[in-house]
Short mmCIF file of C-alpha atoms and ligand atoms in Angstrom, two decimals:
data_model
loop_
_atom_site.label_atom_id
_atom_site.label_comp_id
_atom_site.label_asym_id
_atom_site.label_seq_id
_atom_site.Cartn_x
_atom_site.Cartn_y
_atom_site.Cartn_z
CA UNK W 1392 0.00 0.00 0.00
CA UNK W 1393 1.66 3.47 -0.93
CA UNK W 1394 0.10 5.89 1.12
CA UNK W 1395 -0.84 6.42 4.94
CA UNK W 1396 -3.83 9.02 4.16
CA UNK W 1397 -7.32 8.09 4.78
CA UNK W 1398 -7.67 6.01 1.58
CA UNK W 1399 -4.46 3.69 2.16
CA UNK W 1400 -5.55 3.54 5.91
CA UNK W 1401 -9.02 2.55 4.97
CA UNK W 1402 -8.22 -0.16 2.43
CA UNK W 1403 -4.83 -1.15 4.65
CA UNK W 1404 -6.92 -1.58 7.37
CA UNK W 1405 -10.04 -3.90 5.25
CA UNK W 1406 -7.46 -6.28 3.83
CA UNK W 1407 -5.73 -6.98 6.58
CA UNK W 1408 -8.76 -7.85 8.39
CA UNK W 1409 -9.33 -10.31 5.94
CA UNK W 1410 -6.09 -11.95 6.22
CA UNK W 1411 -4.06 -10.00 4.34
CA UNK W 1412 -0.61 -9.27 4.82
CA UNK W 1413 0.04 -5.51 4.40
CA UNK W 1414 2.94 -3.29 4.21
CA UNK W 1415 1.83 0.95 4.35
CA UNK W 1416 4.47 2.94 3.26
CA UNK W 1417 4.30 6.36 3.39
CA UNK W 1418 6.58 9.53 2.85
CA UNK W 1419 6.28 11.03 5.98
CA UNK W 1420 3.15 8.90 8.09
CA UNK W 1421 0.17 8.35 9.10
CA UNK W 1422 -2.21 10.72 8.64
CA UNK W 1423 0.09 13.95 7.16
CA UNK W 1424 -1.27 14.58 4.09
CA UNK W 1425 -4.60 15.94 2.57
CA UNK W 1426 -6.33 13.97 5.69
CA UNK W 1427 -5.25 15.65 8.31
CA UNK W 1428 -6.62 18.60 6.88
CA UNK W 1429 -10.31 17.63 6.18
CA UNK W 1430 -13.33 19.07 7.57
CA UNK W 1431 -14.81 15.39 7.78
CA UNK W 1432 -17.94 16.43 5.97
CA UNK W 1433 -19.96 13.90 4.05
CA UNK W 1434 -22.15 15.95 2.38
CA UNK W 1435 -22.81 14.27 -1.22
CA UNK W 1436 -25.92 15.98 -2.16
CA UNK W 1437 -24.05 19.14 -1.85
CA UNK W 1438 -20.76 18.16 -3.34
CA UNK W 1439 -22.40 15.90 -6.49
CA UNK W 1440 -24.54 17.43 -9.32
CA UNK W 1441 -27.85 15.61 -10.13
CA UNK W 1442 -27.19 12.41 -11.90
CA UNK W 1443 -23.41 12.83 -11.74
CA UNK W 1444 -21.35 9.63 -11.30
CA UNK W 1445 -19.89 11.47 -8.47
CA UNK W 1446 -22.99 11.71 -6.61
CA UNK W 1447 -23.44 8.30 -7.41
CA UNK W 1448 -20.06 7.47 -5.63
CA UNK W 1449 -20.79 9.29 -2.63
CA UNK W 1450 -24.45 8.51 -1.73
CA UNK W 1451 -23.22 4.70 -2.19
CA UNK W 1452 -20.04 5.21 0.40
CA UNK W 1453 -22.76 7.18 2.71
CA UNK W 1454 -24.85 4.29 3.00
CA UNK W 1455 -21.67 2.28 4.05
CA UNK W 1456 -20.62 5.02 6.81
CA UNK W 1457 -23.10 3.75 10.02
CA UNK W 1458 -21.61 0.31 10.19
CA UNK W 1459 -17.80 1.59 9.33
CA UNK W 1460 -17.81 3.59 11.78
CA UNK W 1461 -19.89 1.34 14.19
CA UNK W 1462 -17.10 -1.67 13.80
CA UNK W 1463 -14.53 0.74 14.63
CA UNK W 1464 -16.13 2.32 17.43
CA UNK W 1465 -16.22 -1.30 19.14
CA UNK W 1466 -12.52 -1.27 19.28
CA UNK W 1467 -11.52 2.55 19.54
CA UNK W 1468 -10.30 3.38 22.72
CA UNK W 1469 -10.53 7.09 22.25
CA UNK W 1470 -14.08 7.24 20.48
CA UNK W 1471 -14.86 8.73 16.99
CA UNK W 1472 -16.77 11.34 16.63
CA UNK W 1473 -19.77 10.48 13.89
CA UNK W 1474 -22.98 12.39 13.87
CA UNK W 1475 -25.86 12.64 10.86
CA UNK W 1476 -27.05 16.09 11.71
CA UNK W 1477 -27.98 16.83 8.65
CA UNK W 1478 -26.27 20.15 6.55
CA UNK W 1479 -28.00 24.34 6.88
CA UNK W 1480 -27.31 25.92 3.59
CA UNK W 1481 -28.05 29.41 3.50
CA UNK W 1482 -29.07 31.52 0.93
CA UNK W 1483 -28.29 35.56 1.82
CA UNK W 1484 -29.99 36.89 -1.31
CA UNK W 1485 -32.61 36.09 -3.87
CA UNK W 1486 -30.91 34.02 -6.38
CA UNK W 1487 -29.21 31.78 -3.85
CA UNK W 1488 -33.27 31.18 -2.22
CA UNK W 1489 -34.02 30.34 -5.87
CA UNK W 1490 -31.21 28.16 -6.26
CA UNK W 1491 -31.64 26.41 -3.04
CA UNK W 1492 -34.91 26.14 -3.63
CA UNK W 1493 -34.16 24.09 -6.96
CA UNK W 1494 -32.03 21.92 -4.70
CA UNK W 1495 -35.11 21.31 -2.77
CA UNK W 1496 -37.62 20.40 -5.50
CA UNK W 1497 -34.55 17.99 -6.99
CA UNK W 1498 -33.90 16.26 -3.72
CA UNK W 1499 -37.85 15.33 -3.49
CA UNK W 1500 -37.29 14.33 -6.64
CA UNK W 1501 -34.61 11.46 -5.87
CA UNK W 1502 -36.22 10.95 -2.57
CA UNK W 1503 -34.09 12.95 -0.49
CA UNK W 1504 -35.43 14.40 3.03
CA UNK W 1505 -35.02 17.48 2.79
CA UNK W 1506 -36.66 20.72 4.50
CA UNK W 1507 -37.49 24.54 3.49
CA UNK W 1508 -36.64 27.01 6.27
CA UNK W 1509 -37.50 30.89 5.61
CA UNK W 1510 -35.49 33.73 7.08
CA UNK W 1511 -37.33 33.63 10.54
CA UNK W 1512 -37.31 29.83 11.11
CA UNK W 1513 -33.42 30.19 9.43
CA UNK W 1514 -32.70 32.27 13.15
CA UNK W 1515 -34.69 30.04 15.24
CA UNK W 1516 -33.75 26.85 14.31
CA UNK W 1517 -29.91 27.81 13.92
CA UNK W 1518 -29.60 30.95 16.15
CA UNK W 1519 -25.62 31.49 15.03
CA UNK W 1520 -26.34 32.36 11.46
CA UNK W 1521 -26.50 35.67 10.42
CA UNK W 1522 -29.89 37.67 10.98
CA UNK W 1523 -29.29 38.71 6.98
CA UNK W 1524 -30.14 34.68 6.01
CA UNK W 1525 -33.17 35.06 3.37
CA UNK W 1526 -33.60 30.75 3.63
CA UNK W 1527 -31.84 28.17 4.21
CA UNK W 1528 -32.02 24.12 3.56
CA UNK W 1529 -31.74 21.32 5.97
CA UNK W 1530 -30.69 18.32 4.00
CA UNK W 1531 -30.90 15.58 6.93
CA UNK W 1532 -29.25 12.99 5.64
CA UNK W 1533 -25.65 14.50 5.87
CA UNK W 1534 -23.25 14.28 8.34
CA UNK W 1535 -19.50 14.66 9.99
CA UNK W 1536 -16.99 12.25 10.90
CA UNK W 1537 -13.77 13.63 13.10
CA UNK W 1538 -10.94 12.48 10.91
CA UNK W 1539 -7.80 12.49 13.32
CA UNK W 1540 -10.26 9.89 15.08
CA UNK W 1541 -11.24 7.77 12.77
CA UNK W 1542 -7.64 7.90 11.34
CA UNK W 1543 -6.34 6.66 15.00
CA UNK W 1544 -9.00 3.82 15.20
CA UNK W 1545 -7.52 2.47 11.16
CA UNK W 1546 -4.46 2.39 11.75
CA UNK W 1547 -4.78 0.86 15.45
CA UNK W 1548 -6.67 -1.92 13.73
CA UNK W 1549 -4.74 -2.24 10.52
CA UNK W 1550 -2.18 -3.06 13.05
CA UNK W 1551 -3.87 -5.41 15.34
CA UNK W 1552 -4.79 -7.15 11.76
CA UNK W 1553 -0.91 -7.69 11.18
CA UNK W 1554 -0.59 -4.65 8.79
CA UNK W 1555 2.82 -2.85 9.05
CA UNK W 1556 3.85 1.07 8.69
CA UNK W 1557 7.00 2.14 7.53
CA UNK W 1558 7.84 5.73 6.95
CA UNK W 1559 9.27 7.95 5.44
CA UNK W 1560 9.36 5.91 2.42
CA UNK W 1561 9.43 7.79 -1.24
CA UNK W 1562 8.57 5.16 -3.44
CA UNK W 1563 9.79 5.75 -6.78
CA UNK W 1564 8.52 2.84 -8.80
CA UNK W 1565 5.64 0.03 -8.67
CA UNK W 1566 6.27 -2.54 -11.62
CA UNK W 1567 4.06 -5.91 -12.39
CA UNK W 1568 6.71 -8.51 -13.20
CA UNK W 1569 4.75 -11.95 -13.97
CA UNK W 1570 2.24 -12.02 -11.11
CA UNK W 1571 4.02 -10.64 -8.42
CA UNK W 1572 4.92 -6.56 -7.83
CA UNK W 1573 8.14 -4.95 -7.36
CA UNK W 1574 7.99 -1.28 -4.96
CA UNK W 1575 10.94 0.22 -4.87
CA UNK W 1576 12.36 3.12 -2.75
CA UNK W 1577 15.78 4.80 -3.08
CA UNK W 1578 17.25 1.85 -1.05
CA UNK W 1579 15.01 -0.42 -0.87
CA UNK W 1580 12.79 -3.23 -2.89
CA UNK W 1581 9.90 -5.00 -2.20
CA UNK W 1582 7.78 -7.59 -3.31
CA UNK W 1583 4.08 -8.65 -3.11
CA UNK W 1584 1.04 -10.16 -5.14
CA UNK W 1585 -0.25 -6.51 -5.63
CA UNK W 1586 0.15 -3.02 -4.80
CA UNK W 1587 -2.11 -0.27 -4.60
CA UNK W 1588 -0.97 3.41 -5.31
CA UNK W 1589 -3.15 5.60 -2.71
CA UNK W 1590 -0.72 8.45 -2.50
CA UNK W 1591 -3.27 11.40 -3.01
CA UNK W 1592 -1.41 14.24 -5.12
CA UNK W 1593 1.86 12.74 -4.72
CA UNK W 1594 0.89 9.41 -6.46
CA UNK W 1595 1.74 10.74 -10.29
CA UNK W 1596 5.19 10.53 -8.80
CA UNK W 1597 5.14 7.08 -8.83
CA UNK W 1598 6.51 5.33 -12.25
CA UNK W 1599 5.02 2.36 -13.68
CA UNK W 1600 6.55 0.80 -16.61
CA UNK W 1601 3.94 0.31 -19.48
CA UNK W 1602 1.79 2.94 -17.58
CA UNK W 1603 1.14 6.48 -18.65
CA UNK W 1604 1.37 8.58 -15.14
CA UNK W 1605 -1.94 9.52 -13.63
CA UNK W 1606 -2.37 13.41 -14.02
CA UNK W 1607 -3.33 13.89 -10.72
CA UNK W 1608 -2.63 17.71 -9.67
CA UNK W 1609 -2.81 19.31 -5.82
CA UNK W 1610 -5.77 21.67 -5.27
CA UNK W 1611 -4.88 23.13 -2.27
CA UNK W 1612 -7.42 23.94 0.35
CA UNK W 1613 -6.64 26.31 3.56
CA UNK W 1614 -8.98 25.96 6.69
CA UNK W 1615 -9.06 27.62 10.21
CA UNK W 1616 -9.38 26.09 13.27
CA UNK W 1617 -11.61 28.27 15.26
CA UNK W 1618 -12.15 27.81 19.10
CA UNK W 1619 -15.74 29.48 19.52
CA UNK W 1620 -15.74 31.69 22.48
CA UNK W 1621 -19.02 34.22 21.53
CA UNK W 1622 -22.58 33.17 21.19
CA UNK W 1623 -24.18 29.92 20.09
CA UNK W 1624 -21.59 27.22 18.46
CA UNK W 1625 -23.62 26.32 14.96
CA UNK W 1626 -25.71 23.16 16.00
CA UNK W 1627 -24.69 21.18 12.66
CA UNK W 1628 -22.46 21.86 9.37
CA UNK W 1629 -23.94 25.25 8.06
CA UNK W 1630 -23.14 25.98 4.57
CA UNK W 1631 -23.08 29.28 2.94
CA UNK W 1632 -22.23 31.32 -0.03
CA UNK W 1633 -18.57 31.72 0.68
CA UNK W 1634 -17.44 28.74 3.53
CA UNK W 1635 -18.68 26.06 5.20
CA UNK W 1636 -18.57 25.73 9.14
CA UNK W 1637 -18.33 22.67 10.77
CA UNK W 1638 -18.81 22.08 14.56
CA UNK W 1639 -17.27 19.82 16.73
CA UNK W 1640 -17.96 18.88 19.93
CA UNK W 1641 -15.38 20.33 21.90
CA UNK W 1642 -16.57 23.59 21.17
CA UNK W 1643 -14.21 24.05 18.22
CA UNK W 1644 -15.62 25.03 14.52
CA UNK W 1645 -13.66 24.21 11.20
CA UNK W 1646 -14.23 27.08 8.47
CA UNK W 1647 -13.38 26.21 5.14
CA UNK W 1648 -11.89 25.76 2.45
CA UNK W 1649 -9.60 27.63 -0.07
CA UNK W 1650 -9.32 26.34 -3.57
CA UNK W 1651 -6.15 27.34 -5.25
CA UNK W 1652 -3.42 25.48 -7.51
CA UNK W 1653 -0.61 26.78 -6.68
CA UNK W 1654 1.50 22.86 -7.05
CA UNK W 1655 3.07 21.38 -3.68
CA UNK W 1656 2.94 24.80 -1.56
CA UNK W 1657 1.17 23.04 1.70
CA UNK W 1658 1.95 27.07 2.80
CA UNK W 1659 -0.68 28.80 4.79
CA UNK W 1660 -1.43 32.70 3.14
CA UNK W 1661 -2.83 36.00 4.77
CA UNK W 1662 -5.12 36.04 1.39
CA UNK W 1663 -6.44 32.48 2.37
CA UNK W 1664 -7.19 33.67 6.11
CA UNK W 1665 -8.73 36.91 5.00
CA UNK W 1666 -11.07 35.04 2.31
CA UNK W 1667 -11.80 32.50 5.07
CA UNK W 1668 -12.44 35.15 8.04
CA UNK W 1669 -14.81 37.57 5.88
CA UNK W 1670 -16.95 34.49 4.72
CA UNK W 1671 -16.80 32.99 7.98
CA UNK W 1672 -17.98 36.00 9.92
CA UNK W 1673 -20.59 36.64 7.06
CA UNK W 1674 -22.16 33.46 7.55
CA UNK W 1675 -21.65 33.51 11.33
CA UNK W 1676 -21.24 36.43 12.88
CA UNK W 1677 -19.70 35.82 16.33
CA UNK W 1678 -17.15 34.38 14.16
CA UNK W 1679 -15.46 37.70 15.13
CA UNK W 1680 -15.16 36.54 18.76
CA UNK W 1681 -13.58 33.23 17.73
CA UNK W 1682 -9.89 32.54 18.67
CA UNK W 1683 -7.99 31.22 15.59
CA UNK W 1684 -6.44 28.23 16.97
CA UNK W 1685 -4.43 26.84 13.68
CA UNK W 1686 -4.93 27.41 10.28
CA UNK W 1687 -4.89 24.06 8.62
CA UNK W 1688 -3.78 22.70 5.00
CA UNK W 1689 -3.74 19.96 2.60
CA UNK W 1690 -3.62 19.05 -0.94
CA UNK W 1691 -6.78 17.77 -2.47
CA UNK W 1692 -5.69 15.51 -4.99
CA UNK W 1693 -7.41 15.78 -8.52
CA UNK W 1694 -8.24 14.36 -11.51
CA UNK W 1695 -9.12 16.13 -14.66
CA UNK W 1696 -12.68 14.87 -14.71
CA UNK W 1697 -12.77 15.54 -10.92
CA UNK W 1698 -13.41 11.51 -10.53
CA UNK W 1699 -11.23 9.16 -7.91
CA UNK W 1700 -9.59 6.41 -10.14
CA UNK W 1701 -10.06 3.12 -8.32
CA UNK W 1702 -9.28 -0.27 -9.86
CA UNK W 1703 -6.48 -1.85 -11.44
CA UNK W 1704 -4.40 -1.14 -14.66
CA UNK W 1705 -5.03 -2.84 -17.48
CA UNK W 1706 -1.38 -3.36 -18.25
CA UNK W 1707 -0.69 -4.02 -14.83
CA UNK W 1708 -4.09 -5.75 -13.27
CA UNK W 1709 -2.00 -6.54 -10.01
CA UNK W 1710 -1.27 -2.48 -9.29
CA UNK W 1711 -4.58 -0.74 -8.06
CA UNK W 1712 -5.00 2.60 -8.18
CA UNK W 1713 -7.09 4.91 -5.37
CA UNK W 1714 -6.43 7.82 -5.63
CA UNK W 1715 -7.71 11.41 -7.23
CA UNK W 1716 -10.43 11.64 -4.20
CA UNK W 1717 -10.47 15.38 -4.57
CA UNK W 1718 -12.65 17.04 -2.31
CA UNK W 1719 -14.43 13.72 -1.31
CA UNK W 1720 -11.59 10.78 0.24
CA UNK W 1721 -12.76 10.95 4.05
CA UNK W 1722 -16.57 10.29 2.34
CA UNK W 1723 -15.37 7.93 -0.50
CA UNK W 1724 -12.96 6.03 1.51
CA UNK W 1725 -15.05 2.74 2.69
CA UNK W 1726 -16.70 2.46 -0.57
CA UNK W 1727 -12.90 2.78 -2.11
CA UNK W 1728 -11.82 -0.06 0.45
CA UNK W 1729 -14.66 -2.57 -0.63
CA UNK W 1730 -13.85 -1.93 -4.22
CA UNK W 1731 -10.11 -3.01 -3.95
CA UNK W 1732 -10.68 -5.30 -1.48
CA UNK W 1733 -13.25 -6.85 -3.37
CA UNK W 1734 -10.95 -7.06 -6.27
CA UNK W 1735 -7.69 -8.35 -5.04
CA UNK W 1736 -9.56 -11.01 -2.27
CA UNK W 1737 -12.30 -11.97 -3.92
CA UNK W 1738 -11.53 -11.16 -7.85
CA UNK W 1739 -14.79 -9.14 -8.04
CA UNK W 1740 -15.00 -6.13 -10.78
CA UNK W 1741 -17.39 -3.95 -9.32
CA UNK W 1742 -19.79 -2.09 -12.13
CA UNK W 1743 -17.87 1.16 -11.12
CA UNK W 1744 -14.74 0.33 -12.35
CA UNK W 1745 -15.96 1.47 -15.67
CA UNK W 1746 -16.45 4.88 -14.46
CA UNK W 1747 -13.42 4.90 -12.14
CA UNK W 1748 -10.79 2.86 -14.28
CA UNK W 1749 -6.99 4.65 -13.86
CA UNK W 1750 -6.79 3.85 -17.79
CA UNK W 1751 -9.50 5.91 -18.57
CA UNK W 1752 -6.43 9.01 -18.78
CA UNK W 1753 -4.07 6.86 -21.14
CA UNK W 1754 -4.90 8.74 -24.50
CA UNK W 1755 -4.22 11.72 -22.89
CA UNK W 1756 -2.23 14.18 -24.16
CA UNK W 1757 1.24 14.51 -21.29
CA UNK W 1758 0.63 11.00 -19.82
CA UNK W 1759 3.96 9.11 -19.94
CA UNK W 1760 4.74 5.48 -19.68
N1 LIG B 324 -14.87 18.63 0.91
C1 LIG B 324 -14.62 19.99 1.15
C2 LIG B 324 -13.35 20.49 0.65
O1 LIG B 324 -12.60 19.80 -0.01
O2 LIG B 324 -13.09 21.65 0.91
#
């Protein structure tokens, strides 16, 4: 497995539970990447457009998020914060009531529970949001999931299953020779029945011969860490024009996110703070009382059709990709995990693949082999 993020952890930590025996390697550990970094929202009915694969993707990892987190709550010894409180998005003006209220009629549509709040039930039923809110939607089915957490309770298990991390570890090359797998490091070779490459940005770093690279690119994303010291903490993820906010239960809120391309910077910017603040203290206004705790970074890792690529190379079936998660790997990580697993233990090619396939880049113009 190359890469310690919530994707490798997720899938490191379902195959060696089945008997696997699994090697993590990472270039600097557990957890340092675009993870450590996420709001934990899994919110795919905002993040996926009507009839999108993507939404597809998501609302089918959703369903699988009670009993992932329920099996690893029976073993966690410092808990894992999970709640479905649903998502508030607000509308401050006409156009974004109109859109929302689109989002409403297309949610009843798919089935969706979903609920219409105007400007006065907006301030009742979520007293930190601005007095200025015109609407907002509650969209129930939503929910958080405290990442450092649920990244402690993996790799805990991964290891109880027998898994192994080693870091730092820069792999430079993953080749298929016959039916075995070669990973090698500057100093360092080794050998399995498969690999997967779950190295968020960093993976199109990693050569495979006969393989066009996979043009992921970074997107980064700047949050702050705010410790709420004013007024009412927001009572579940509220959305607006500009941020999202996202409270946790120690009385801390996560504002995000920034989305620039600006390569490997993992560099925190007064720009990206000032966007954050304004928007923040628009949506919430005793955001101005807050005490800015850490400003926190990571590298979504993305694919030109914004799509993860999970499954194995054609040229290479015993190298899996999973990777290009984008804004979505804490959400799309157990579905991710069954998919691989499902392939490498039980030979199953989920329908997905066809959407998801690594190869579907290899005409590309820039890939390399
Ligand atoms: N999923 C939210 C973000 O990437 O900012």
């Amino acid at each position: 497995m190359l890469g310690a993020g919530i994707i490798g952890a997720t899938i490191a930590e379902a195959l060696a539970q089945r008997g696997a025996d699994v090697a993590v390697l990472d270039m600097r550990g557990p957890n340092r990447g675009a993870s450590q970094a996420s709001a934990g929202m899994l919110t795919p009915y905002i993040e996926g457009e009507a009839d999108s694969p993507l939404l597809n993707l998501c609302v089918r990892s959703l369903s699988l998020y009670d009993s992932f987190v329920a099996r690893l709550l029976e073993v966690s010894r410092g808990g894992i914060e999970y709640a479905r409180t649903g998502t508030l998005e607000i509308a401050l003006d006409d156009d974004g009531v109109a859109k929302l209220l689109g989002n409403k009629v297309w949610l009843d549509t798919i089935g969706v529970e979903s609920e219409w709040l105007d400007g006065n039930a907006v301030r009742s039923f979520e007293p930190s949001i601005t007095p200025a809110a015109h609407g907002g939607l509650l969209t129930l089915d939503h929910g958080l999931v405290g990442v450092t957490s649920l990244m402690n309770a993996l790799v805990h298990q991964a290891r109880l299953a027998g898994a192994t991390f080693e870091f730092p570890v820069e792999v430079h090359t993953v080749a298929q020779v016959g039916d075995r797998v070669e990973v090698t490091s500057v100093d360092r070779t080794w050998t399995g029945d498969a690999a997967v490459i779950a190295g968020g940005s960093w993976s199109r770093r990693v050569r495979i011969p006969g393989v066009p690279s996979l043009p992921v690119r970074p997107v980064r994303g700047q949050l702050l860490h705010l410790q709420w010291c004013e007024g009412d903490q927001p009572g579940r993820i509220c959305w607006g024009p500009h941020c999202y906010a996202v409270p946790w239960s120690d009385g801390t809120v996560l504002v995000g996110a920034t989305m620039e391309e600006v390569g490997f910077d993992e560099g925190t910017t007064v720009a990206g703070v000032n966007t954050l603040t304004s928007a923040a203290i628009e949506l919430l206004p005793h955001a101005t009382g807050a005490r800015l705790d850490a400003i926190r970074v990571g590298l979504r890792p993305m694919l030109p059709d914004e799509l993860p690529a999970i499954g194995p190379f054609a040229a290479a079936p015993r190298i899996v990709a999973a990777t290009g998660h984008y804004r979505n790997g804490v959400l799309l990580a157990p579905l991710t995990a069954e998919l691989v697993t499902g392939y490498l233990l039980d030979n199953v090619r989920d329908d997905l693949f066809e959407i998801t396939t690594p190869d579907r880049f290899a005409k590309m113009e820039g890939g390399s082999a």
